CSV table of C-alpha atoms in Angstrom, one decimal:
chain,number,residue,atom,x,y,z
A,1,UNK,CA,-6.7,-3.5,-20.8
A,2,UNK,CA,-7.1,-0.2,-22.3
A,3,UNK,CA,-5.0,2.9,-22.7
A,4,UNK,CA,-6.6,6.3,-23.5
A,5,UNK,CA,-4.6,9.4,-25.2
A,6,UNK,CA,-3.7,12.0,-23.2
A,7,UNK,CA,-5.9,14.7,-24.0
A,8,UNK,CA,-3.6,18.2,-23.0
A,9,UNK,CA,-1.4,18.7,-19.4
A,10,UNK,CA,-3.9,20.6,-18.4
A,11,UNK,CA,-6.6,18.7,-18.4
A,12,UNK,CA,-5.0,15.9,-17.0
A,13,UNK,CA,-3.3,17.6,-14.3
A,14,UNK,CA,-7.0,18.8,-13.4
A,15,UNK,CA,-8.5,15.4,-14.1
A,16,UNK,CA,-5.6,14.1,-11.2
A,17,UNK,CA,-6.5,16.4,-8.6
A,18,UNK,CA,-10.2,15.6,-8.7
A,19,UNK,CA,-9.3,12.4,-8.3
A,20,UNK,CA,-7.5,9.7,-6.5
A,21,UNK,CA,-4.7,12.1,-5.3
A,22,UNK,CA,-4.7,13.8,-2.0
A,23,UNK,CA,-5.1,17.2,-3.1
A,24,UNK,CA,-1.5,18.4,-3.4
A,25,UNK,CA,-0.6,21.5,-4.8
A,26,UNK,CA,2.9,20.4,-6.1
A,27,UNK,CA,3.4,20.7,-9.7
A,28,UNK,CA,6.4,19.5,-9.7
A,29,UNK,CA,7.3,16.2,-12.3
A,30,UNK,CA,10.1,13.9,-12.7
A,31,UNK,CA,11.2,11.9,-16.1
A,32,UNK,CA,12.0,8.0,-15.6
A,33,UNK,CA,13.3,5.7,-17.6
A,34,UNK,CA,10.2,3.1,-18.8
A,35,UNK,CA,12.2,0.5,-20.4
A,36,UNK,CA,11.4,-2.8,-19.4
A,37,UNK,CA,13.3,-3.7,-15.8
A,38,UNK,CA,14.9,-6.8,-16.6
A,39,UNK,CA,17.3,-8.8,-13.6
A,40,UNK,CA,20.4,-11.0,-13.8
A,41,UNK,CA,18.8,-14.4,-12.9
A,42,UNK,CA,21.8,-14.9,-10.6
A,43,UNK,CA,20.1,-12.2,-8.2
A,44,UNK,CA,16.2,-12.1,-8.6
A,45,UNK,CA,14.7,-9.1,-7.8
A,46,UNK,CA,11.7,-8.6,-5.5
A,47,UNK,CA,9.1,-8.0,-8.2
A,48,UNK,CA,10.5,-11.7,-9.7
A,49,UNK,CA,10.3,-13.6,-6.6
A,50,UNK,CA,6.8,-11.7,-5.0
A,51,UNK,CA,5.2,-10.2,-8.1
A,52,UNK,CA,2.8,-12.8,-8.7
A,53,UNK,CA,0.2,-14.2,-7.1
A,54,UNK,CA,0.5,-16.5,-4.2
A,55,UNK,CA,-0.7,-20.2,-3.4
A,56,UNK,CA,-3.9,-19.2,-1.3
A,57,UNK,CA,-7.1,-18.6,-2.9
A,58,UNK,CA,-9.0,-15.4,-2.2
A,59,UNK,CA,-12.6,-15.0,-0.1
A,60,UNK,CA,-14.1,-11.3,-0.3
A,61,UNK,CA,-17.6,-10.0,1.0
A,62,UNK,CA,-16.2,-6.8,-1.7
A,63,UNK,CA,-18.2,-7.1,-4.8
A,64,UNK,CA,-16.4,-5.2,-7.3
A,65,UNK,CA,-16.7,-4.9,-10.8
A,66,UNK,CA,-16.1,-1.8,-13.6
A,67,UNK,CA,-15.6,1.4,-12.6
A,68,UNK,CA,-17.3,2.5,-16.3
A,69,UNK,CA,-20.5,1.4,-14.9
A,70,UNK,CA,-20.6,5.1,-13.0
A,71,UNK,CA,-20.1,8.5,-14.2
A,72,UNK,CA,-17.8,9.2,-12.0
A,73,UNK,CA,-16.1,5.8,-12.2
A,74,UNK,CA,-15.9,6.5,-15.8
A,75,UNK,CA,-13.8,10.1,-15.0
A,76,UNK,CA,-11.5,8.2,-13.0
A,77,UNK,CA,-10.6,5.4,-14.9
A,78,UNK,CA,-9.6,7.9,-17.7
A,79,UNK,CA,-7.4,10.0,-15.4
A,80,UNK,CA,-5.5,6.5,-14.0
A,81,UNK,CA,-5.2,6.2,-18.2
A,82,UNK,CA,-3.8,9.8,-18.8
A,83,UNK,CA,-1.3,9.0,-15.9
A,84,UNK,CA,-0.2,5.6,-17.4
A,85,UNK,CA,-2.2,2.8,-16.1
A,86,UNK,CA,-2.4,-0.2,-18.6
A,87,UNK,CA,-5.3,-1.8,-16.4
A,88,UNK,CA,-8.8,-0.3,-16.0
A,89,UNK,CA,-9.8,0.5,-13.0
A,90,UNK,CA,-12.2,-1.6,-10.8
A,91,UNK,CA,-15.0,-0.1,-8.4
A,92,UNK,CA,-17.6,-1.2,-5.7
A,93,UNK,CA,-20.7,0.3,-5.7
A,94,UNK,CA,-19.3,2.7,-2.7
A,95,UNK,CA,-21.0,6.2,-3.4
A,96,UNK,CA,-19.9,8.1,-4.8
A,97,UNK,CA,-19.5,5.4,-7.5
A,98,UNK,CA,-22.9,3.4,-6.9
A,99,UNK,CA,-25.7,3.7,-4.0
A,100,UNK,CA,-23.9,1.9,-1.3
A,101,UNK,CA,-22.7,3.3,2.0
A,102,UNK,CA,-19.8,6.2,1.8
A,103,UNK,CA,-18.6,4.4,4.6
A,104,UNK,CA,-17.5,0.5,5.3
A,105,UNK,CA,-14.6,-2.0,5.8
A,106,UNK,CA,-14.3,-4.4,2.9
A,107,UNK,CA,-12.5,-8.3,4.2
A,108,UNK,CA,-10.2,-10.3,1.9
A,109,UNK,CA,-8.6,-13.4,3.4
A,110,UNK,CA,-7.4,-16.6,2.4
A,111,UNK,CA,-10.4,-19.3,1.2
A,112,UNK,CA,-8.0,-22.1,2.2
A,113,UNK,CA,-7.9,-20.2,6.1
A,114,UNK,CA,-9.4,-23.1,8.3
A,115,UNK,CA,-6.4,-25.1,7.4
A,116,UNK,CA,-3.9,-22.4,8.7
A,117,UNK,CA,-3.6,-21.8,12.5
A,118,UNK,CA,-3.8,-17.7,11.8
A,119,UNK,CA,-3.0,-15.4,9.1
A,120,UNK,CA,-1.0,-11.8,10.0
A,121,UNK,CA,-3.6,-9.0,9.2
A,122,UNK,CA,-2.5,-6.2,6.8
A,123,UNK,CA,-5.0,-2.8,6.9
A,124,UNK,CA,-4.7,-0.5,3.7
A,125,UNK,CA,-6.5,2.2,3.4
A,126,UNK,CA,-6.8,4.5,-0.2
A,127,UNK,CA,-6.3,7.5,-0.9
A,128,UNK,CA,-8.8,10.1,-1.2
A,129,UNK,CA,-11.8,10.0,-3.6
A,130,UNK,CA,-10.1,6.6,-3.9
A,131,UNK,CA,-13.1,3.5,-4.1
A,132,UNK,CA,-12.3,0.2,-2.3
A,133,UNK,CA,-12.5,-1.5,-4.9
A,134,UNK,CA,-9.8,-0.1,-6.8
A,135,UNK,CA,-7.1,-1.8,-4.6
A,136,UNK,CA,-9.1,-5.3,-5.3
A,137,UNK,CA,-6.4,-6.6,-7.3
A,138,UNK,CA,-3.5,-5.4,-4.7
A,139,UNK,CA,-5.4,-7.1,-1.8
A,140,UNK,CA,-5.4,-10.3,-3.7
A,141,UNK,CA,-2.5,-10.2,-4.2
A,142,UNK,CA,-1.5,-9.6,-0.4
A,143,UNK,CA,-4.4,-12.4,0.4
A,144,UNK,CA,-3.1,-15.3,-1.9
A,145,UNK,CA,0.5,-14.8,0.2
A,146,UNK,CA,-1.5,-15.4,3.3
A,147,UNK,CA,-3.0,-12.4,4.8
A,148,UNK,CA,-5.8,-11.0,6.1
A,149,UNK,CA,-6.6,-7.3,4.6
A,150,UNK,CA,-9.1,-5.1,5.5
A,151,UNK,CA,-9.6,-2.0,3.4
A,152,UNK,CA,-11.6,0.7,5.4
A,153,UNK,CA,-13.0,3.6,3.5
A,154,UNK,CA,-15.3,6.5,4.0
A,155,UNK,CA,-14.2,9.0,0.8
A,156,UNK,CA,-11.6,11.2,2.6
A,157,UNK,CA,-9.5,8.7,4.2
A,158,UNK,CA,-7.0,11.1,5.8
A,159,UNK,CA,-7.0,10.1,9.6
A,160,UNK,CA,-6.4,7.6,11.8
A,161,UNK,CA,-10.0,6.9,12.8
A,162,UNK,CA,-10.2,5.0,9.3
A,163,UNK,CA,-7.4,1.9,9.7
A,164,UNK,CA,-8.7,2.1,13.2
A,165,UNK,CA,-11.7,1.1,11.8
A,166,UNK,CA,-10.4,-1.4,9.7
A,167,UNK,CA,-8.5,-2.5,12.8
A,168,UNK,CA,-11.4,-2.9,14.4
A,169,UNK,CA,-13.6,-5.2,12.5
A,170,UNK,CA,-10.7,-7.2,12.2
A,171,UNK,CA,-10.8,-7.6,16.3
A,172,UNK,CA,-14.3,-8.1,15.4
A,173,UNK,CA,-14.3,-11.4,13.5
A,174,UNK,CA,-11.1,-13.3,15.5
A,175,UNK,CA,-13.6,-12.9,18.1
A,176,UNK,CA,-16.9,-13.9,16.4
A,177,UNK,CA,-17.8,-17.7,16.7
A,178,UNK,CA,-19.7,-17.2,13.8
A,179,UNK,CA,-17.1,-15.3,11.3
A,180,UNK,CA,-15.0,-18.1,9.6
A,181,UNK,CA,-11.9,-16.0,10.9
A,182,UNK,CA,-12.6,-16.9,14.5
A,183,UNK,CA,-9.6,-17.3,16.4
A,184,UNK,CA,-7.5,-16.8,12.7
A,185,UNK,CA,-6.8,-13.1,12.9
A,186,UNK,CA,-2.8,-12.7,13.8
A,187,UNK,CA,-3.0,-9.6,15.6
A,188,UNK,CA,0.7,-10.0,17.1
A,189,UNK,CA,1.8,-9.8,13.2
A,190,UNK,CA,-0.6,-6.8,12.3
A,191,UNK,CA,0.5,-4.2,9.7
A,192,UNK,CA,-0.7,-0.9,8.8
A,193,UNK,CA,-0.3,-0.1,5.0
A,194,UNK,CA,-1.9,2.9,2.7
A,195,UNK,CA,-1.8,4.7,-0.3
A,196,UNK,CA,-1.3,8.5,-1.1
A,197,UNK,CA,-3.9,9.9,1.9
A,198,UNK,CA,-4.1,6.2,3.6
A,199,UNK,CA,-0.5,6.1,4.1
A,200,UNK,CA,-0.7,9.3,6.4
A,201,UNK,CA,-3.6,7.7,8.1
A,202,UNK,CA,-1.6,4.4,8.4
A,203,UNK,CA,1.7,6.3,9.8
A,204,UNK,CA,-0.9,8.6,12.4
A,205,UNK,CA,-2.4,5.0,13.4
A,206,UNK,CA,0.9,3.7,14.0
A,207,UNK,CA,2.1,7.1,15.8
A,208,UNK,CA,0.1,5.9,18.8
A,209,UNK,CA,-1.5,2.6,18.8
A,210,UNK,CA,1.5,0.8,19.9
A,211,UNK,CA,1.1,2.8,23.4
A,212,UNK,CA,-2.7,1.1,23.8
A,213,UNK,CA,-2.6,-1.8,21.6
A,214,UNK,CA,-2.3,-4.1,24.8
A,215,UNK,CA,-5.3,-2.0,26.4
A,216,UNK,CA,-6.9,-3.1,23.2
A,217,UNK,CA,-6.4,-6.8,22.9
A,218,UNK,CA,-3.5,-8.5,25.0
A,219,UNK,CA,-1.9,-10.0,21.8
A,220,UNK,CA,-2.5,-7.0,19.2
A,221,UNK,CA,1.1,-5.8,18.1
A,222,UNK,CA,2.2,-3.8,15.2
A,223,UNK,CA,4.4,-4.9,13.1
A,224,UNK,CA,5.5,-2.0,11.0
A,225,UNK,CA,4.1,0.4,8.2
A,226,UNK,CA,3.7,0.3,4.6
A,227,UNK,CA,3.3,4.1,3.4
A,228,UNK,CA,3.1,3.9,-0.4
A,229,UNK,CA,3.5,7.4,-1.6
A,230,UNK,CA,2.1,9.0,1.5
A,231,UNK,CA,-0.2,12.3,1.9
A,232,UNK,CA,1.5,15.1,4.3
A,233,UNK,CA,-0.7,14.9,7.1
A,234,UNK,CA,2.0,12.6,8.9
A,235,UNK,CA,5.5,13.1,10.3
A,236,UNK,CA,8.5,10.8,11.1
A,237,UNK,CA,9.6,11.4,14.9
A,238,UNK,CA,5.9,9.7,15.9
A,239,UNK,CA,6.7,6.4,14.6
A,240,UNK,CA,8.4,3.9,16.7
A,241,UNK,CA,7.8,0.6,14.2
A,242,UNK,CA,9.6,-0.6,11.0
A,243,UNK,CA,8.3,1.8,8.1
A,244,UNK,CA,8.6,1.0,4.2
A,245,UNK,CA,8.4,4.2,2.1
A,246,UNK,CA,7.3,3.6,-1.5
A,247,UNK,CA,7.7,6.6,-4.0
A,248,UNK,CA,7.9,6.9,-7.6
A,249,UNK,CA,10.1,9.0,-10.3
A,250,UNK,CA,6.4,9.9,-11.7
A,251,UNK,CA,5.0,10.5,-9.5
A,252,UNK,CA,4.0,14.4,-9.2
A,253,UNK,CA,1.1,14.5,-6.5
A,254,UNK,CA,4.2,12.9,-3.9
A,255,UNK,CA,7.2,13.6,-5.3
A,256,UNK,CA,10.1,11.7,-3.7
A,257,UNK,CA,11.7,14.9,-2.8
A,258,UNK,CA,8.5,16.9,-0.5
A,259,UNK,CA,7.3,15.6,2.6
A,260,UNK,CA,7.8,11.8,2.4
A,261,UNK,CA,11.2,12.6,2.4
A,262,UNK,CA,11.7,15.6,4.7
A,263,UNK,CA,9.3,15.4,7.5
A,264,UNK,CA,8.3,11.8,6.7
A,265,UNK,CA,11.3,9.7,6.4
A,266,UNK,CA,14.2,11.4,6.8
A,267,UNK,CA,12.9,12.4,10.5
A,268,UNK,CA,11.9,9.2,11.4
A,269,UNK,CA,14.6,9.1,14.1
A,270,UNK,CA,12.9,6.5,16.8
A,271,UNK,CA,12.1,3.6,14.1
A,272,UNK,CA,14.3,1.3,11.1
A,273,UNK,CA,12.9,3.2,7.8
A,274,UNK,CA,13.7,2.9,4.3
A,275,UNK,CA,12.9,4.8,1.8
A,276,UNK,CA,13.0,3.3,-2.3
A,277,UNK,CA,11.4,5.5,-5.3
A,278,UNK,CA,10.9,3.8,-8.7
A,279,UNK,CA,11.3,4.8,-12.0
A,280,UNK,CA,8.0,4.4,-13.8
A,281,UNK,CA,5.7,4.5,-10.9
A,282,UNK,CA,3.4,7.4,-10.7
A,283,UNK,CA,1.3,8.1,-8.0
A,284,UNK,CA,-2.0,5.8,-9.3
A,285,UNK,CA,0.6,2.9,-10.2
A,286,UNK,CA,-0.9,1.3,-7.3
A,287,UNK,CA,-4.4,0.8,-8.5
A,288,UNK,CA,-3.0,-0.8,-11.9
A,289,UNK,CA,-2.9,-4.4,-11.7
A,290,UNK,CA,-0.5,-5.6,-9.4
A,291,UNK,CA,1.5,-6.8,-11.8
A,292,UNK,CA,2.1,-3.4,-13.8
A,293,UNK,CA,2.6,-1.7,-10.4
A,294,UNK,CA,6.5,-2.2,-10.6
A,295,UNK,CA,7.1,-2.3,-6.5
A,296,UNK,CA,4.4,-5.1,-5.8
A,297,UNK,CA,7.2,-7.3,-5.1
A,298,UNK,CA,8.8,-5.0,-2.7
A,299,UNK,CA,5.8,-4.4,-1.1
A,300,UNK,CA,4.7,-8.4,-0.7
A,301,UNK,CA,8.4,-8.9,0.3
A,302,UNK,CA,8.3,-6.1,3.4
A,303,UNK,CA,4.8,-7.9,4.4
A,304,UNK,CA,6.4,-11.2,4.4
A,305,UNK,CA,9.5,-10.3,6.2
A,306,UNK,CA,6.6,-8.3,8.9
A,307,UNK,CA,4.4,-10.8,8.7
A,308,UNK,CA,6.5,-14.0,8.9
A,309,UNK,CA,10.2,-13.4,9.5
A,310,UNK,CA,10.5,-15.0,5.5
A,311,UNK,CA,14.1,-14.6,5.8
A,312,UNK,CA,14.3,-14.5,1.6
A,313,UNK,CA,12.4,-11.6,1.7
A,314,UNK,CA,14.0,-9.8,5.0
A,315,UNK,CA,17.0,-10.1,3.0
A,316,UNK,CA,15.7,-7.0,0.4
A,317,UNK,CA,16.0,-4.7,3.8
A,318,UNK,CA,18.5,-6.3,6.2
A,319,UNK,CA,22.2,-7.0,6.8
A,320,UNK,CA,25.1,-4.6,4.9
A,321,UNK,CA,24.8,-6.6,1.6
A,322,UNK,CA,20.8,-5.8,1.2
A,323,UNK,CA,19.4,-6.4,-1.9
A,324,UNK,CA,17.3,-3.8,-2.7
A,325,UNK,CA,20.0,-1.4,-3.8
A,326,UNK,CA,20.7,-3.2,-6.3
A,327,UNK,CA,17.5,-3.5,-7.8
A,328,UNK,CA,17.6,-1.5,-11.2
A,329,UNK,CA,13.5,-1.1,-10.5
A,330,UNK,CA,14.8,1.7,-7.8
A,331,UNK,CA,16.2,5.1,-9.0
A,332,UNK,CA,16.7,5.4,-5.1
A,333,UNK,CA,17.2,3.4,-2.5
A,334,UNK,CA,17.5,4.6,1.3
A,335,UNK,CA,17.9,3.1,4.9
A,336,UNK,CA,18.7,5.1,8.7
A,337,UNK,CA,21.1,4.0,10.6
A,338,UNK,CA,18.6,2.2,13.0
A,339,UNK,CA,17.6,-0.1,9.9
A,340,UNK,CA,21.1,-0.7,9.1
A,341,UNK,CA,21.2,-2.5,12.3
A,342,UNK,CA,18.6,-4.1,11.9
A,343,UNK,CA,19.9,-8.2,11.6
């Protein structure tokens, strides 16, 4: 791990924008509290009970390694730094970081998968400017619970042709005698998750896929969203699934209080949402390691309670005495009155 000074505001606000963000022109910055986030061990938070990694081992055709190892890899992984990212980041040779295709799905799934009937398929897609490999460790992480999780990519990641793609593939190999996730792909527990730009892309996938998923494949059903501090390019009133929101007090690029929370969540009308914005996340926490990114557990936990009804984990988001709130990880914590009913 390595941590590099910050080098003026100006610079590293510049450094940002060229970078994993999506290009927002809000300036605007909110102070958390970084002390260490410790819980009562008479109520375990989400981060202690999902934080970790998970009992499966992990199978990837993604072959990641440094970002250093390119020029622009090397700009990156000192902006994540400026921005306070204790991990360095990691890269596949995608270009513009290497001589590999723009353009690509990468597949994690368990290596223990022939001895489970089927595994629930998560899609995340980055952010933009934001290399596949940079969310290896996050994937993992969601693969040694159990999933399957394809990351689509193609540099701008914006729009819902790119989980749709991911999507896709996925079909792809439950159908493929010759893929060792024939007939494993859970596409009645499929979730569609993304960071910064992806999460727009994952929220416009999820606006209308439900209305042709059957058209698609007779057992394809989504599950619900994972938006981890969302671009703009998305808005609530479209959704009709369970949708997680994941900000943070840091986070400057999507601030808590701009769209995710006005046209994003707070006009999700037709669907359970929550809404939970942590203090010392900012918005390239999620391609730290996944156990510096302080909601990891909350995320694992809404995939589980999507994924598998794991009741432990539906309890962080259900019933009137949900745990969540009193998670001292959250500055925040939100639900409308269709997730409050949620049982």
């Amino acid at each position: 791990m390595t941590r590099t000074q910050t080098p003026g505001r100006a610079f590293a606000a510049a450094l940002a924008a060229l970078t994993l963000g999506i290009g927002s022109l809000s300036t605007a910055t909110a102070v958390a509290d970084d002390s260490a986030i410790t819980a009562p061990a008479a109520d375990p938070t989400a981060q202690d009970l999902y934080g970790g990694t998970g009992p499966h081992p992990v199978a990837t055709d993604a072959r990641v390694g440094p970002c250093q190892d390119s020029i622009v890899g090397f700009v990156q992984n000192v902006a994540v730094h400026i921005f306070g990212n204790t991990d360095d980041l990691t890269c596949t040779a995608a270009f513009p970081n290497g001589l590999d295709s723009p353009a690509g799905v990468d597949t994690y799934y368990p290596a223990d998968i022939a001895d489970l009937g089927s595994a629930p398929l998560v899609v995340l897609t980055g952010g933009i400017d934001a290399n596949p490999g940079m969310y290896d460790s996050l994937a993992r992480q969601w693969t040694s619970q159990g999933f399957i999780v394809e990351i689509p990519y193609e540099w701008f990641n914006s729009l819902a042709y790119v989980p749709a793609a991911g999507l896709a593939l996925a079909i792809m190999h439950d159908r493929d005698q010759n893929s060792p996730l024939f007939g494993k792909v859970d596409l009645s527990h499929t979730i569609l998750a993304g960071h910064s730009a992806g999460g727009a892309a994952a929220q416009q996938l999820a606006s209308v896929l439900p209305g042709v998923a059957a058209a698609i494949d007779p057992t394809l059903h989504v599950a619900g969203v994972l938006a981890i501090e969302p671009g703009p390019v998305a808005i609530g009133p479209l959704l009709t699934v369970p949708t997680l929101f994941l900000t943070g007090v840091n986070d400057f690029v999507v601030p808590d209080f701009a769209w995710v929370r006005w046209w994003q969540y707070n006009l999700t009308f037709n669907a359970p949402a929550w809404i939970a914005n942590a203090r010392g996340v900012s918005h390239f926490s999620p391609v730290d390691g996944a156990d510096a990114y302080r909601s990891s557990g909350t995320a694992v936990a809404w995939l589980r309670y999507l994924g598998f009804g794991d009741e432990t984990a539906g309890q962080f988001f259900v019933g009137p005495d949900w745990r969540l709130p009193r998670d001292k990880t959250y500055f925040s914590v939100e639900r409308n009155p269709l997730a409050a009913a949620v049982r």
